Coordinates of C-alpha atoms in Angstrom, one line a residue:
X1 CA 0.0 0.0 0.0
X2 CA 1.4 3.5 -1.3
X3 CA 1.4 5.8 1.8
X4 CA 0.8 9.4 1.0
X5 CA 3.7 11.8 1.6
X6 CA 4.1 13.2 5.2
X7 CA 2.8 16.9 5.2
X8 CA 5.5 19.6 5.8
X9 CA 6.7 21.1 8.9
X10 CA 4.3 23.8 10.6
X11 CA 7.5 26.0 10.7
X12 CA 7.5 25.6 6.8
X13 CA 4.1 26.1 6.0
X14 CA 4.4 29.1 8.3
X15 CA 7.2 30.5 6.0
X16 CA 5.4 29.2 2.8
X17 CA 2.1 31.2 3.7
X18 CA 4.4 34.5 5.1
X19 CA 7.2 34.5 1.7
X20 CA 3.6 33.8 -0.5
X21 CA 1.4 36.8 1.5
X22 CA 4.5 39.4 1.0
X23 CA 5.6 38.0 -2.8
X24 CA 2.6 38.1 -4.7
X25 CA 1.6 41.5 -4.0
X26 CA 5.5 42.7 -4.5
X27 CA 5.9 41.0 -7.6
X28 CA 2.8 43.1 -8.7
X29 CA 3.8 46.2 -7.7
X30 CA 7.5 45.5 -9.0
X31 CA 6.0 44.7 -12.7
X32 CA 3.5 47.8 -12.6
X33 CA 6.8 50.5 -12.4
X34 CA 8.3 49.6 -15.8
X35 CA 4.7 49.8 -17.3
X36 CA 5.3 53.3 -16.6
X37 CA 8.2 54.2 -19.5
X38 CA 6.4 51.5 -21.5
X39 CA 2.8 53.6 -22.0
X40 CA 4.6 57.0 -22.5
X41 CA 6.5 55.1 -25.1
X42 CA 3.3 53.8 -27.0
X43 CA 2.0 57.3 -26.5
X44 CA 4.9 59.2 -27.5
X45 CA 5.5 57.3 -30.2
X46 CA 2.8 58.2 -32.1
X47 CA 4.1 61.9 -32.0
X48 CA 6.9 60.8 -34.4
X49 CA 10.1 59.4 -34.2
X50 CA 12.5 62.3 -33.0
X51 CA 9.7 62.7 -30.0
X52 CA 10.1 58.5 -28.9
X53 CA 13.8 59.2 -29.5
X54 CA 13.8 61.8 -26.8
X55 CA 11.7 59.9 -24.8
X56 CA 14.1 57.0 -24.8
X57 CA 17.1 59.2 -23.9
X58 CA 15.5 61.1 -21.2
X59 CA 13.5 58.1 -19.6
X60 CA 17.3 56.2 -19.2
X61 CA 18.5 59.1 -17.5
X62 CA 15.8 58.9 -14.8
X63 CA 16.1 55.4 -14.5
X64 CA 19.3 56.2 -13.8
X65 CA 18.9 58.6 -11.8
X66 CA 16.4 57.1 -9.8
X67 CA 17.4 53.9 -9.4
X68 CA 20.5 54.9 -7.7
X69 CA 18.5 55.8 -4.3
X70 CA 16.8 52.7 -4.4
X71 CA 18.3 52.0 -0.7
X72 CA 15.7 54.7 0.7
X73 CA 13.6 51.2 0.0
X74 CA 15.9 48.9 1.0
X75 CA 17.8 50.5 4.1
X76 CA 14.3 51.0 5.7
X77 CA 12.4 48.0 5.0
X78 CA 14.9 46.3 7.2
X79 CA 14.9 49.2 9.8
X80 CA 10.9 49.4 10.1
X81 CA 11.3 45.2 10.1
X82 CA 13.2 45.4 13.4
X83 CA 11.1 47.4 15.5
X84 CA 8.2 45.8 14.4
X85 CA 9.8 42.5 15.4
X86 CA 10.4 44.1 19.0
X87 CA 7.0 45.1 19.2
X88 CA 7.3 48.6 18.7
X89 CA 5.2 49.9 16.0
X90 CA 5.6 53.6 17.0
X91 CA 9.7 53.6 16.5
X92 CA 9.1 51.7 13.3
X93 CA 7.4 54.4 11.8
X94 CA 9.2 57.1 13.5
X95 CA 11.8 55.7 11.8
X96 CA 10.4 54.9 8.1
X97 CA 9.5 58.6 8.6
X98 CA 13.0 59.7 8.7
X99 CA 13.8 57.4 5.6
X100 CA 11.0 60.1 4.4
X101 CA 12.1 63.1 5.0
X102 CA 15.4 61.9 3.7
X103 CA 13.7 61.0 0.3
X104 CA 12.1 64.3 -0.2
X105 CA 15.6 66.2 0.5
X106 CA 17.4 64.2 -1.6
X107 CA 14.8 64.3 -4.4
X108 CA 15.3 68.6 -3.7
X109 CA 18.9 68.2 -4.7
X110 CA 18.6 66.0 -7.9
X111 CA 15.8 68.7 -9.2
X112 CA 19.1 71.4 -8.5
X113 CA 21.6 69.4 -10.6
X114 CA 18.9 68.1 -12.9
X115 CA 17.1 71.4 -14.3
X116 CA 19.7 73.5 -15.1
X117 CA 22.3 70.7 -16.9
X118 CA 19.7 68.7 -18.3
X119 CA 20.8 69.9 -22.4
X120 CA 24.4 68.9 -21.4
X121 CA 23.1 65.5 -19.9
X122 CA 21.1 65.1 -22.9
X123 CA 24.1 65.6 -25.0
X124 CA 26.3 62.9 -23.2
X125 CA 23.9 60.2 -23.6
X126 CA 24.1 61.0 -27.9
X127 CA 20.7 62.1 -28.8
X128 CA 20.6 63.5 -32.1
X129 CA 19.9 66.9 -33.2
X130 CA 16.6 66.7 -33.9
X131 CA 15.7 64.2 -30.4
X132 CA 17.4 66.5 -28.3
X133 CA 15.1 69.2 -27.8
X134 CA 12.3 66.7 -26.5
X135 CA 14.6 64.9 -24.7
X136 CA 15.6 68.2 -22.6
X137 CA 12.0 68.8 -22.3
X138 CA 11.4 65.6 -20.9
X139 CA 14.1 65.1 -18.4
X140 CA 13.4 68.9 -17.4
X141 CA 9.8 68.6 -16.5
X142 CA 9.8 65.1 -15.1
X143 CA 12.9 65.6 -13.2
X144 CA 10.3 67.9 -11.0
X145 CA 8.5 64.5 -10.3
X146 CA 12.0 62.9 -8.9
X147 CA 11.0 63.7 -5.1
X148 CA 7.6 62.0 -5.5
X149 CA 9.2 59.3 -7.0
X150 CA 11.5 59.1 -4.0
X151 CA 9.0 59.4 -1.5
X152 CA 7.6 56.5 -2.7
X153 CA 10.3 54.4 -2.7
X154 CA 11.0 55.4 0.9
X155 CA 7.1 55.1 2.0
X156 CA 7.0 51.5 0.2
X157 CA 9.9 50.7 2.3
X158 CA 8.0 51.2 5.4
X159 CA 4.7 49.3 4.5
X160 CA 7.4 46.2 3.5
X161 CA 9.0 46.7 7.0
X162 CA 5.4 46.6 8.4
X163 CA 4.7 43.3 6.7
X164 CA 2.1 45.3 3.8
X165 CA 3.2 45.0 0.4
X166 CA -0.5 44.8 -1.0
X167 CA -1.0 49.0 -0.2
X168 CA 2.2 49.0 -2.8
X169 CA 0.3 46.6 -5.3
X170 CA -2.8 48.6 -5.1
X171 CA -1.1 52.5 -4.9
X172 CA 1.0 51.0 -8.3
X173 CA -1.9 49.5 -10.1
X174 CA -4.0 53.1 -9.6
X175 CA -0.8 55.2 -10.7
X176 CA -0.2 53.3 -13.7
X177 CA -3.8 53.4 -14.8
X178 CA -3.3 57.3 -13.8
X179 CA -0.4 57.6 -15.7
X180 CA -2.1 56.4 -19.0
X181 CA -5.5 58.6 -18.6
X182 CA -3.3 61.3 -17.9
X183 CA -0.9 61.1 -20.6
X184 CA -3.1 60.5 -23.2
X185 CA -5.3 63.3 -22.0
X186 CA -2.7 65.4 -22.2
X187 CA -0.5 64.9 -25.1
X188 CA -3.5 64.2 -27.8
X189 CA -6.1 66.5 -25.8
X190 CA -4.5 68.9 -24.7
X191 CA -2.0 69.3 -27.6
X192 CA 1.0 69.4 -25.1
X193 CA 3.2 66.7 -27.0
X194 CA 6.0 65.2 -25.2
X195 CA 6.2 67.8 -22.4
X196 CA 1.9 66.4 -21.5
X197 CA 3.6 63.1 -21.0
X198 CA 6.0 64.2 -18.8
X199 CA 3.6 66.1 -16.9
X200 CA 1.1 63.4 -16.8
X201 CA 4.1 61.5 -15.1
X202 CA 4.7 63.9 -12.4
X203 CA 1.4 64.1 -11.6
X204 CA 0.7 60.4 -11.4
X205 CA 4.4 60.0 -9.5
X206 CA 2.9 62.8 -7.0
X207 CA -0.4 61.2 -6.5
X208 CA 1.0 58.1 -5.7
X209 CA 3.3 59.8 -3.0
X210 CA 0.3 61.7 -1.8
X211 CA -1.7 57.8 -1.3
X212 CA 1.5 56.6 0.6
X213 CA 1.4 59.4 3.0
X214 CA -2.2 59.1 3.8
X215 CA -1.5 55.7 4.7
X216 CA 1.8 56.2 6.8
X217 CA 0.4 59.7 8.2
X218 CA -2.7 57.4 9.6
X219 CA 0.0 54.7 11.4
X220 CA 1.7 57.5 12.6
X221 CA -1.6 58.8 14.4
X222 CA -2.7 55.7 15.4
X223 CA 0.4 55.1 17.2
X224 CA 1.3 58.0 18.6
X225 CA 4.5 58.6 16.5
X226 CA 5.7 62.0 15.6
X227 CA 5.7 62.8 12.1
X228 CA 8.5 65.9 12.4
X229 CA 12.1 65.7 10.3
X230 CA 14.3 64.4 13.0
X231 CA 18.1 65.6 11.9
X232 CA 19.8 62.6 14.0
X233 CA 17.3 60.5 12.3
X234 CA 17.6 61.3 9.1
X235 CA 21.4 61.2 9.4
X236 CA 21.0 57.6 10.8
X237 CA 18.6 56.6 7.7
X238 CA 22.1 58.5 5.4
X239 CA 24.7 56.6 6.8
X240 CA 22.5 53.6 6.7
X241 CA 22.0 53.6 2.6
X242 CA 25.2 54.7 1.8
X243 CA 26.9 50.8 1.7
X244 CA 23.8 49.8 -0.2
X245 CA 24.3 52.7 -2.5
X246 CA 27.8 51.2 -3.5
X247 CA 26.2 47.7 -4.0
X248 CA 23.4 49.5 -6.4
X249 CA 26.6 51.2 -7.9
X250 CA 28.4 48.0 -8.5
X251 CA 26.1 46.5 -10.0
X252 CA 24.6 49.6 -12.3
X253 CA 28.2 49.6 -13.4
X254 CA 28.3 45.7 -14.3
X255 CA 25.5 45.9 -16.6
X256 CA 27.2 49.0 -18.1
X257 CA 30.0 46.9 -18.7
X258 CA 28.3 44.1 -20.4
X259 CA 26.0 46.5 -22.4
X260 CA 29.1 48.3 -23.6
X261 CA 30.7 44.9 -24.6
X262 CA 28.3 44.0 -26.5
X263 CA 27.8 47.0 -28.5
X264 CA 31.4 47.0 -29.3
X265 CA 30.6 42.9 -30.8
X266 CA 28.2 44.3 -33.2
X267 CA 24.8 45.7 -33.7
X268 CA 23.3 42.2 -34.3
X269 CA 25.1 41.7 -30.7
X270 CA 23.8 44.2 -28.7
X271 CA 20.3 44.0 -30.4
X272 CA 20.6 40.3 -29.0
X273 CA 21.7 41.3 -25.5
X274 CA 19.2 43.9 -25.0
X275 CA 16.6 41.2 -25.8
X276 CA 17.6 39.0 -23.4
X277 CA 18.5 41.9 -21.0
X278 CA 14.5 42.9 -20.9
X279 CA 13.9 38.6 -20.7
X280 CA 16.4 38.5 -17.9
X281 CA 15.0 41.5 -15.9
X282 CA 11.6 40.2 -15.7
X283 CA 12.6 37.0 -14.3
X284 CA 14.8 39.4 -12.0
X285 CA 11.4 40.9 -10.9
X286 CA 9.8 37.5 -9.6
X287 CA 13.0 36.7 -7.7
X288 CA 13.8 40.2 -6.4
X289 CA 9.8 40.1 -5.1
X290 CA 10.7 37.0 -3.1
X291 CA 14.2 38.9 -1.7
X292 CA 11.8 41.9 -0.7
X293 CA 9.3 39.1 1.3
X294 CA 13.1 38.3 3.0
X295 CA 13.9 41.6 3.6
X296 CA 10.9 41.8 5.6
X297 CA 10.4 38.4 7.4
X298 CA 14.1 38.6 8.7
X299 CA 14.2 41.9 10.1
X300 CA 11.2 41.3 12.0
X301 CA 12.9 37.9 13.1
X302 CA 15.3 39.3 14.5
X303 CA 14.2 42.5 15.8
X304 CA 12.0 39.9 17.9
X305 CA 15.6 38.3 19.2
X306 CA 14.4 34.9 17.3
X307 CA 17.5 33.9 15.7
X308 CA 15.9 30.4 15.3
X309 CA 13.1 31.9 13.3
X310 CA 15.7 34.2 11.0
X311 CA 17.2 31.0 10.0
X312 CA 14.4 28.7 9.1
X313 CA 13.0 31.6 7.1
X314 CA 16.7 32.1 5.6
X315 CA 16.7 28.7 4.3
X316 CA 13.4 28.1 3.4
X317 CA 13.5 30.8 0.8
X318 CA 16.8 29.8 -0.3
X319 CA 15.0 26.4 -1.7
X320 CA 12.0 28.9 -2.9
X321 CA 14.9 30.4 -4.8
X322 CA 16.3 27.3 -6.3
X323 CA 12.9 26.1 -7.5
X324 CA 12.0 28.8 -9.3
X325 CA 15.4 29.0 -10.8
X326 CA 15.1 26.0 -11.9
X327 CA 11.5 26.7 -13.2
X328 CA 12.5 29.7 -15.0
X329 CA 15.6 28.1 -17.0
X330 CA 13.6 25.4 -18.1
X331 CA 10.8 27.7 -19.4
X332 CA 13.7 30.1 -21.4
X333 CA 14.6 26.7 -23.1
X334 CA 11.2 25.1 -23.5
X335 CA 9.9 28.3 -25.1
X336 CA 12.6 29.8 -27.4
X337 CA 11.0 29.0 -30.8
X338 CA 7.9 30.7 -29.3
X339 CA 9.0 34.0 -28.0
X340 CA 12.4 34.7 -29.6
X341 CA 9.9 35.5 -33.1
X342 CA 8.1 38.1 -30.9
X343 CA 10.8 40.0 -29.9
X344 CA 12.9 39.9 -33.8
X345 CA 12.3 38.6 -37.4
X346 CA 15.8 39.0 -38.0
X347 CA 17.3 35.6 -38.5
X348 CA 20.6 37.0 -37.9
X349 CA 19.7 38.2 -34.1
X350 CA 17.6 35.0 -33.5
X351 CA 20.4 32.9 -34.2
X352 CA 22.6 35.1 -32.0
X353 CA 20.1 35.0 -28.8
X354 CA 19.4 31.2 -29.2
X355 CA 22.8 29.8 -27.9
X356 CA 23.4 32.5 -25.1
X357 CA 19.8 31.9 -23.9
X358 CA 21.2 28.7 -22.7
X359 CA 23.5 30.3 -21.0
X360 CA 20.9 32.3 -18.9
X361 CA 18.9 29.0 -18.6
X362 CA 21.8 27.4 -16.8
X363 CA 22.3 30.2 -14.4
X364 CA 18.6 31.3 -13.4
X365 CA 19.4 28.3 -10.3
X366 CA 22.3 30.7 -9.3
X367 CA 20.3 33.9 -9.8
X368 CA 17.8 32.2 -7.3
X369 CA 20.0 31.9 -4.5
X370 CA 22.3 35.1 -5.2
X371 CA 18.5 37.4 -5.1
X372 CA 17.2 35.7 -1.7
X373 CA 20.1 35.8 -0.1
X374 CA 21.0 39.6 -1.2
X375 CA 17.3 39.9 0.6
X376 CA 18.2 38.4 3.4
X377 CA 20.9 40.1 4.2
X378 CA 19.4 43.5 3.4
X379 CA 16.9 42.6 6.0
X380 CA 19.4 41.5 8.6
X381 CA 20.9 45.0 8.1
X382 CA 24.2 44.0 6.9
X383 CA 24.9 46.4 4.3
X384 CA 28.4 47.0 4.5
X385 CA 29.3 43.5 3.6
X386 CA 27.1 43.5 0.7
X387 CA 28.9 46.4 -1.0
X388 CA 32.1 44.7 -0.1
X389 CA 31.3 41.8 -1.7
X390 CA 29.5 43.8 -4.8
X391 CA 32.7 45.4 -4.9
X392 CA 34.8 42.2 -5.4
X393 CA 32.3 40.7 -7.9
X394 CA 32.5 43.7 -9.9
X395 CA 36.5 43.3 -9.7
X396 CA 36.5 39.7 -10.8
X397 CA 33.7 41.0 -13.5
X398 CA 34.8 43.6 -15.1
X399 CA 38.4 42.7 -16.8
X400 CA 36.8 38.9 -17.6
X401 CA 34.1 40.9 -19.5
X402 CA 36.7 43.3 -21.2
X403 CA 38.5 40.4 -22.7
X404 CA 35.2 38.6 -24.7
X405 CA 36.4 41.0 -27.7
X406 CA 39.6 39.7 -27.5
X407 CA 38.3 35.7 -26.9
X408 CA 35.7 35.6 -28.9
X409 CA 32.7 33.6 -28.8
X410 CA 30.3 36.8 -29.3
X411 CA 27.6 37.1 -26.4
X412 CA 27.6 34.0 -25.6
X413 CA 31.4 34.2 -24.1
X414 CA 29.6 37.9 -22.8
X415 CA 26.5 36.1 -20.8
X416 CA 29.0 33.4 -19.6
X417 CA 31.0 36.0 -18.2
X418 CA 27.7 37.5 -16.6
X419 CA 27.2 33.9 -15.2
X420 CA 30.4 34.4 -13.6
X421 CA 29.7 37.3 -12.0
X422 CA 26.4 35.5 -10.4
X423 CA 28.4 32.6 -9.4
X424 CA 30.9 34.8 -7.3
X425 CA 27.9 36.9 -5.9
X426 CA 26.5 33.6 -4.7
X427 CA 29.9 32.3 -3.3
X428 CA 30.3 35.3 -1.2
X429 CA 26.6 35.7 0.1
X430 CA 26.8 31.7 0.3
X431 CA 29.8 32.2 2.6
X432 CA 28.1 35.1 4.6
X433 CA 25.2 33.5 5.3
X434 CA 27.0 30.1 6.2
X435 CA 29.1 32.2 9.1
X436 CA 26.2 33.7 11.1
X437 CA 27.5 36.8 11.4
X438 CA 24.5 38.6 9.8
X439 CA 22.5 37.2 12.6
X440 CA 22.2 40.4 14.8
X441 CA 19.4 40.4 17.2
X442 CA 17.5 43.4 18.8
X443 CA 15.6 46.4 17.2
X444 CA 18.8 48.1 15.8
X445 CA 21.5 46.5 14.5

């Protein structure tokens, strides 16, 4: 007689139902923000090409930009994490609010450099002649959007670190359908052109920040926390992203690497990596939105002194990470003949991305672990070590990636190179993780 399988651990089904509560919603919210730059590019693009050409230029630059400061998210998730752990709701939004107020000061100072250099930015980035103009346009007017945008990032940080990610789904979801309404509304009826996308943008970007407040403003009231700038605060919430600013650095400056690689193989190359860029940074979105459930569940572990907990949790989404790793390279090889014709009809590019998508295929298993761990830590609060150890990936990276010109083997020596660079991320957040150190109990680390 076949006995059924013994049902899991309550300790995992616990972690299962927490990682599976915070993911889903994340993983929403984390898909909605690109969705962004993609409906003022169908909008835009109807305006003619010179205007979707400025679009294009302008809209990296804000990522850019942007994308930098994405530790106002990180840095306090993992503070608001911990004091909710020790059962101190008031001090966890005390201190999100200081991640706030930090947000909307540095979002003051990028509108200062922004505004005034934004035709001399324009120009370094290579935009023709005739795409520059509404590429200044652009970057000018949206560029007044940039402390909304950081706001949120900050505010979104403290509903994660309060165990919420669904308010993030659901404030996305209404400022993307914003966004389109207003763009649309704007550039066609209006007549503004590509300046009425960028102020449909910043309107959307501001509403959004608006919704966050209401919700963190009510917490605040509720539990008796003051909503005031706090200068030591806000110092604290400073010192506390700059390490994680390094890591975003790093690794902002390894994908600049590889994309400048491959432009330099060819443009059949670097139409093929971009391609598989855009494939690889949606499956980055599922992982990262099980990293951001980490982020949360271990700084509330151990702000609650439950080391025990931390580690379960640690490991249990380790193997989440590994599944879906595996899941995810098995459906880029499964479903190459179906989507590699939607993204090119060029035979040439197709037979370029088909080899190096086995490449990426292979590593999504290593991508798995390097993203939950990189969580993990984040949440425990250990960002020094991860810019260290961003800083020696980058090292071992970065002359490997040089050489492919020299090598040969087109992208698909490029993307094993990249495989490299995930395999010594993993090694050295393997090795972290494996030494307990990161395990530091109590409401501050």
């Amino acid at each position: 007689m076949i006995q059924a399988p013994a049902p899991p651990p309550p300790s995992r089904r616990r972690h299962d139902r927490e990682i599976i509560s915070l993911a889903v919603p994340a993983f929403g919210a984390l898909v909605a923000e690109p969705l962004f730059v993609m409906v003022d590019s169908a909008i835009v693009g109807h305006l003619g090409t010179p205007q979707l050409a400025g679009l294009a230029v302008a809209a990296a630059l804000l990522t850019t930009a942007v994308s930098v400061f994405v530790f106002l998210a990180y840095a306090t998730t993992a503070a608001v994490a911990r004091r909710v752990g020790a059962g101190d709701p008031a001090s966890a939004i005390r201190q999100g609010m200081d991640g706030i107020w930090l947000a909307l000061l540095l979002g003051i100072a990028v509108i200062a450099v922004a505004l005034p250099t934004a035709p001399w930015l324009v120009g370094i980035f290579g935009a023709s002649d005739t795409a520059a103009p509404y590429a200044t346009t652009y970057l000018r007017i949206s560029s007044l959007g940039i402390p909304a945008m950081l706001v949120v990032m900050a505010a979104t940080g403290v509903l994660r670190g309060l165990q919420d990610t669904r308010t993030p789904l659901y404030v996305a979801v209404g400022g993307f359908a914003a966004n389109g309404a207003l763009n649309a509304g704007l550039v066609y009826g209006a007549g503004l052109g590509i300046a009425g996308s960028a102020w449909g943008t910043v309107i959307a970007q501001i509403s959004m920040a608006v919704a966050y407040l209401i919700v963190v403003v009510r917490g605040a009231r509720r539990h008796g926390a003051s909503l005031r700038p706090d200068a030591a605060g806000i110092r604290a919430s400073a010192q506390a992203g700059v390490p994680l600013l390094v890591r975003t650095l790093s690794l902002r400056a390894v994908l600049m690497i590889a994309t400048a690689v491959a432009a330099r193989l060819g443009d059949t190359e670097i139409a093929a990596h971009q391609i598989i860029l855009s494939l690889w940074s949606l499956m980055a979105f599922a992982l990262d939105a099980i990293a951001i459930a980490g982020q949360a569940i271990i700084g509330r572990y151990l702000g609650a002194d439950d080391a025990k907990g931390a580690r379960e949790a640690c490991r249990r989404m380790v193997q989440w990470g590994i599944v879906s790793g595996v899941v995810f390279g098995a459906l880029v090889v499964l479903a190459r003949p179906l989507f590699v014709p939607l993204f090119t009809s060029d035979r040439t590019v197709q037979d370029t991305l088909l080899p190096t998508l086995l490449v990426v295929a292979l590593s999504q298993p290593i991508a798995g672990v390097v993203f939950i761990l990189d969580g993990v830590l984040m949440g425990a609060g250990d960002g020094r070590y991860l810019a260290w150890a961003m800083l020696v990936t980058l090292a071992v990276f970065a002359p490997v990636a040089l050489l492919v010109p020299v090598i040969g083997g087109g992208l698909t020596t490029l993307w094993w190179a990249m495989a490299l660079m995930m395999t010594v991320r993993m090694v050295t957040l393997w090795l972290r993780t494996r030494s307990g150190k990161w395990i530091v109990t109590g409401a501050t680390r």
